[in-house]
Amino acid sequence: MNDSPISYVRTRELVESRNALRRQIRLPCEIVSHYGDDPFVHFIGDLSEDGAWIDTLFPLHPMAELVLCFEPPGIRRELMVFARVARVVTGRRRGDRGPRGMGLELLDLTAAERRGLAQCLRGLAPRSPAQLRRPVPARDWCEHLAA
């Protein structure tokens, strides 16, 4: 593993630049992008009122806009929000650490939706820095789709 000072500082900057604490969760979601009108089912790996991490072997490019649909725990309705890809981890770059996927910035939550999301996430365990740094071995893409 590459524990160089540069990768430590980069990981630390990513964690400190967030406005809200990311909560560890495994939540099914659907994503619709400009690549097609049919939704793709993925899983949210962590969630905050500002963003989400999507576990996927097929991330979209940075700055891509998409529609994210999910049902937060404790809220009995689906949230449908616009989001922008803020970060991508493919495992191909030397500095890529942690799970493969993409970090999304949630763009159009109302103040009430943001408060409700923050409230339903309260009490869930935060994502630990060790989970952010740990590389995850690539899985067969068929296994990923079946998960």
Tab-separated table of C-alpha atoms in Angstrom:
chain	number	residue	atom	x	y	z
A	1	MET	CA	0.000	0.000	0.000
A	2	ASN	CA	1.150	3.490	-0.771
A	3	ASP	CA	1.155	5.510	2.464
A	4	SER	CA	3.062	8.448	1.052
A	5	PRO	CA	2.636	11.860	2.703
A	6	ILE	CA	0.947	13.117	-0.464
A	7	SER	CA	-1.817	10.487	-0.425
A	8	TYR	CA	-2.336	11.016	3.320
A	9	VAL	CA	-2.675	14.778	2.828
A	10	ARG	CA	-5.026	14.280	-0.145
A	11	THR	CA	-7.276	11.902	1.830
A	12	ARG	CA	-7.204	14.278	4.811
A	13	GLU	CA	-8.168	17.240	2.575
A	14	LEU	CA	-11.112	15.294	1.127
A	15	VAL	CA	-12.394	14.446	4.606
A	16	GLU	CA	-11.935	17.982	5.944
A	17	SER	CA	-13.515	19.662	2.901
A	18	ARG	CA	-16.906	18.065	3.554
A	19	ASN	CA	-19.599	20.153	5.189
A	20	ALA	CA	-21.423	17.197	6.742
A	21	LEU	CA	-20.424	13.928	8.355
A	22	ARG	CA	-20.742	10.971	5.994
A	23	ARG	CA	-22.703	8.083	7.474
A	24	GLN	CA	-21.949	4.497	6.535
A	25	ILE	CA	-24.973	2.857	4.947
A	26	ARG	CA	-25.863	0.279	2.297
A	27	LEU	CA	-28.880	1.616	0.511
A	28	PRO	CA	-30.193	0.700	-2.954
A	29	CYS	CA	-30.573	3.594	-5.352
A	30	GLU	CA	-31.340	4.254	-8.989
A	31	ILE	CA	-29.317	6.526	-11.244
A	32	VAL	CA	-30.462	8.039	-14.505
A	33	SER	CA	-27.848	9.807	-16.618
A	34	HIS	CA	-27.405	11.156	-20.110
A	35	TYR	CA	-26.286	7.668	-21.203
A	36	GLY	CA	-29.868	6.408	-21.252
A	37	ASP	CA	-33.379	6.850	-19.916
A	38	ASP	CA	-33.447	3.539	-18.057
A	39	PRO	CA	-32.364	3.701	-14.410
A	40	PHE	CA	-29.331	1.729	-13.262
A	41	VAL	CA	-29.512	0.154	-9.810
A	42	HIS	CA	-26.495	0.781	-7.571
A	43	PHE	CA	-25.826	0.991	-3.837
A	44	ILE	CA	-25.067	4.037	-1.733
A	45	GLY	CA	-22.015	3.267	0.450
A	46	ASP	CA	-22.220	6.396	2.554
A	47	LEU	CA	-24.551	9.353	2.720
A	48	SER	CA	-24.775	12.851	4.158
A	49	GLU	CA	-27.180	15.708	3.596
A	50	ASP	CA	-24.686	17.137	1.084
A	51	GLY	CA	-23.630	14.079	-0.894
A	52	ALA	CA	-23.387	10.347	-1.398
A	53	TRP	CA	-20.829	7.726	-2.356
A	54	ILE	CA	-22.045	5.266	-4.987
A	55	ASP	CA	-20.321	1.879	-5.039
A	56	THR	CA	-19.886	1.032	-8.718
A	57	LEU	CA	-17.292	-0.386	-11.070
A	58	PHE	CA	-18.680	1.900	-13.796
A	59	PRO	CA	-18.498	5.500	-12.516
A	60	LEU	CA	-19.513	8.428	-14.678
A	61	HIS	CA	-16.974	11.128	-15.494
A	62	PRO	CA	-16.342	14.010	-13.061
A	63	MET	CA	-18.842	16.878	-13.354
A	64	ALA	CA	-21.456	14.616	-15.014
A	65	GLU	CA	-24.981	15.455	-13.879
A	66	LEU	CA	-27.505	12.756	-13.079
A	67	VAL	CA	-30.715	12.008	-11.244
A	68	LEU	CA	-30.402	9.997	-8.026
A	69	CYS	CA	-33.455	8.238	-6.541
A	70	PHE	CA	-33.363	6.565	-3.126
A	71	GLU	CA	-35.466	6.004	-0.030
A	72	PRO	CA	-33.602	7.174	3.090
A	73	PRO	CA	-34.058	5.146	6.276
A	74	GLY	CA	-36.933	6.472	8.331
A	75	ILE	CA	-38.440	8.506	5.484
A	76	ARG	CA	-41.332	6.725	3.829
A	77	ARG	CA	-40.974	8.312	0.457
A	78	GLU	CA	-38.448	8.252	-2.314
A	79	LEU	CA	-36.185	11.242	-2.743
A	80	MET	CA	-35.380	12.186	-6.309
A	81	VAL	CA	-32.562	14.727	-6.572
A	82	PHE	CA	-30.198	16.093	-9.167
A	83	ALA	CA	-26.566	15.351	-8.405
A	84	ARG	CA	-23.135	16.036	-9.869
A	85	VAL	CA	-20.176	13.646	-9.890
A	86	ALA	CA	-17.550	15.270	-7.676
A	87	ARG	CA	-15.000	12.449	-7.425
A	88	VAL	CA	-14.272	9.169	-9.186
A	89	VAL	CA	-12.197	6.199	-7.984
A	90	THR	CA	-11.481	3.574	-10.632
A	91	GLY	CA	-8.538	1.789	-9.010
A	92	ARG	CA	-6.355	2.483	-12.035
A	93	ARG	CA	-4.422	5.441	-10.652
A	94	ARG	CA	-1.623	5.070	-8.124
A	95	GLY	CA	-3.369	7.333	-5.621
A	96	ASP	CA	-6.765	5.613	-5.852
A	97	ARG	CA	-7.673	4.230	-2.466
A	98	GLY	CA	-10.846	2.904	-1.002
A	99	PRO	CA	-13.844	1.451	-2.760
A	100	ARG	CA	-14.348	1.920	-6.474
A	101	GLY	CA	-17.152	4.281	-7.302
A	102	MET	CA	-18.106	7.925	-7.449
A	103	GLY	CA	-18.790	10.695	-4.993
A	104	LEU	CA	-21.883	12.760	-5.712
A	105	GLU	CA	-22.780	16.271	-4.668
A	106	LEU	CA	-26.540	16.574	-4.080
A	107	LEU	CA	-27.675	19.717	-5.880
A	108	ASP	CA	-31.337	20.491	-5.343
A	109	LEU	CA	-32.474	19.339	-1.907
A	110	THR	CA	-34.874	21.771	-0.264
A	111	ALA	CA	-34.053	22.958	3.246
A	112	ALA	CA	-36.793	20.678	4.619
A	113	GLU	CA	-35.453	17.655	2.706
A	114	ARG	CA	-31.920	18.423	3.900
A	115	ARG	CA	-33.074	18.629	7.546
A	116	GLY	CA	-35.113	15.416	7.190
A	117	LEU	CA	-32.158	13.589	5.658
A	118	ALA	CA	-29.814	14.818	8.403
A	119	GLN	CA	-32.306	13.694	11.055
A	120	CYS	CA	-32.758	10.194	9.603
A	121	LEU	CA	-28.971	9.739	9.368
A	122	ARG	CA	-28.423	10.709	13.002
A	123	GLY	CA	-27.326	7.693	15.007
A	124	LEU	CA	-25.809	5.827	12.058
A	125	ALA	CA	-22.090	5.077	12.287
A	126	PRO	CA	-19.812	7.483	10.428
A	127	ARG	CA	-17.529	6.163	7.700
A	128	SER	CA	-14.137	5.682	9.317
A	129	PRO	CA	-10.960	7.138	7.774
A	130	ALA	CA	-9.573	3.568	7.562
A	131	GLN	CA	-12.450	2.671	5.219
A	132	LEU	CA	-11.600	5.660	3.042
A	133	ARG	CA	-7.979	4.510	2.657
A	134	ARG	CA	-8.437	0.739	2.325
A	135	PRO	CA	-8.224	-0.522	-1.254
A	136	VAL	CA	-11.003	-2.865	-2.242
A	137	PRO	CA	-10.171	-5.711	-4.636
A	138	ALA	CA	-11.961	-5.645	-7.960
A	139	ARG	CA	-14.937	-7.985	-8.143
A	140	ASP	CA	-16.252	-9.661	-11.208
A	141	TRP	CA	-18.657	-7.209	-12.837
A	142	CYS	CA	-21.414	-9.844	-13.015
A	143	GLU	CA	-21.147	-10.365	-9.262
A	144	HIS	CA	-21.389	-6.587	-8.772
A	145	LEU	CA	-24.562	-6.383	-10.836
A	146	ALA	CA	-26.117	-9.296	-8.956
A	147	ALA	CA	-25.358	-7.729	-5.530
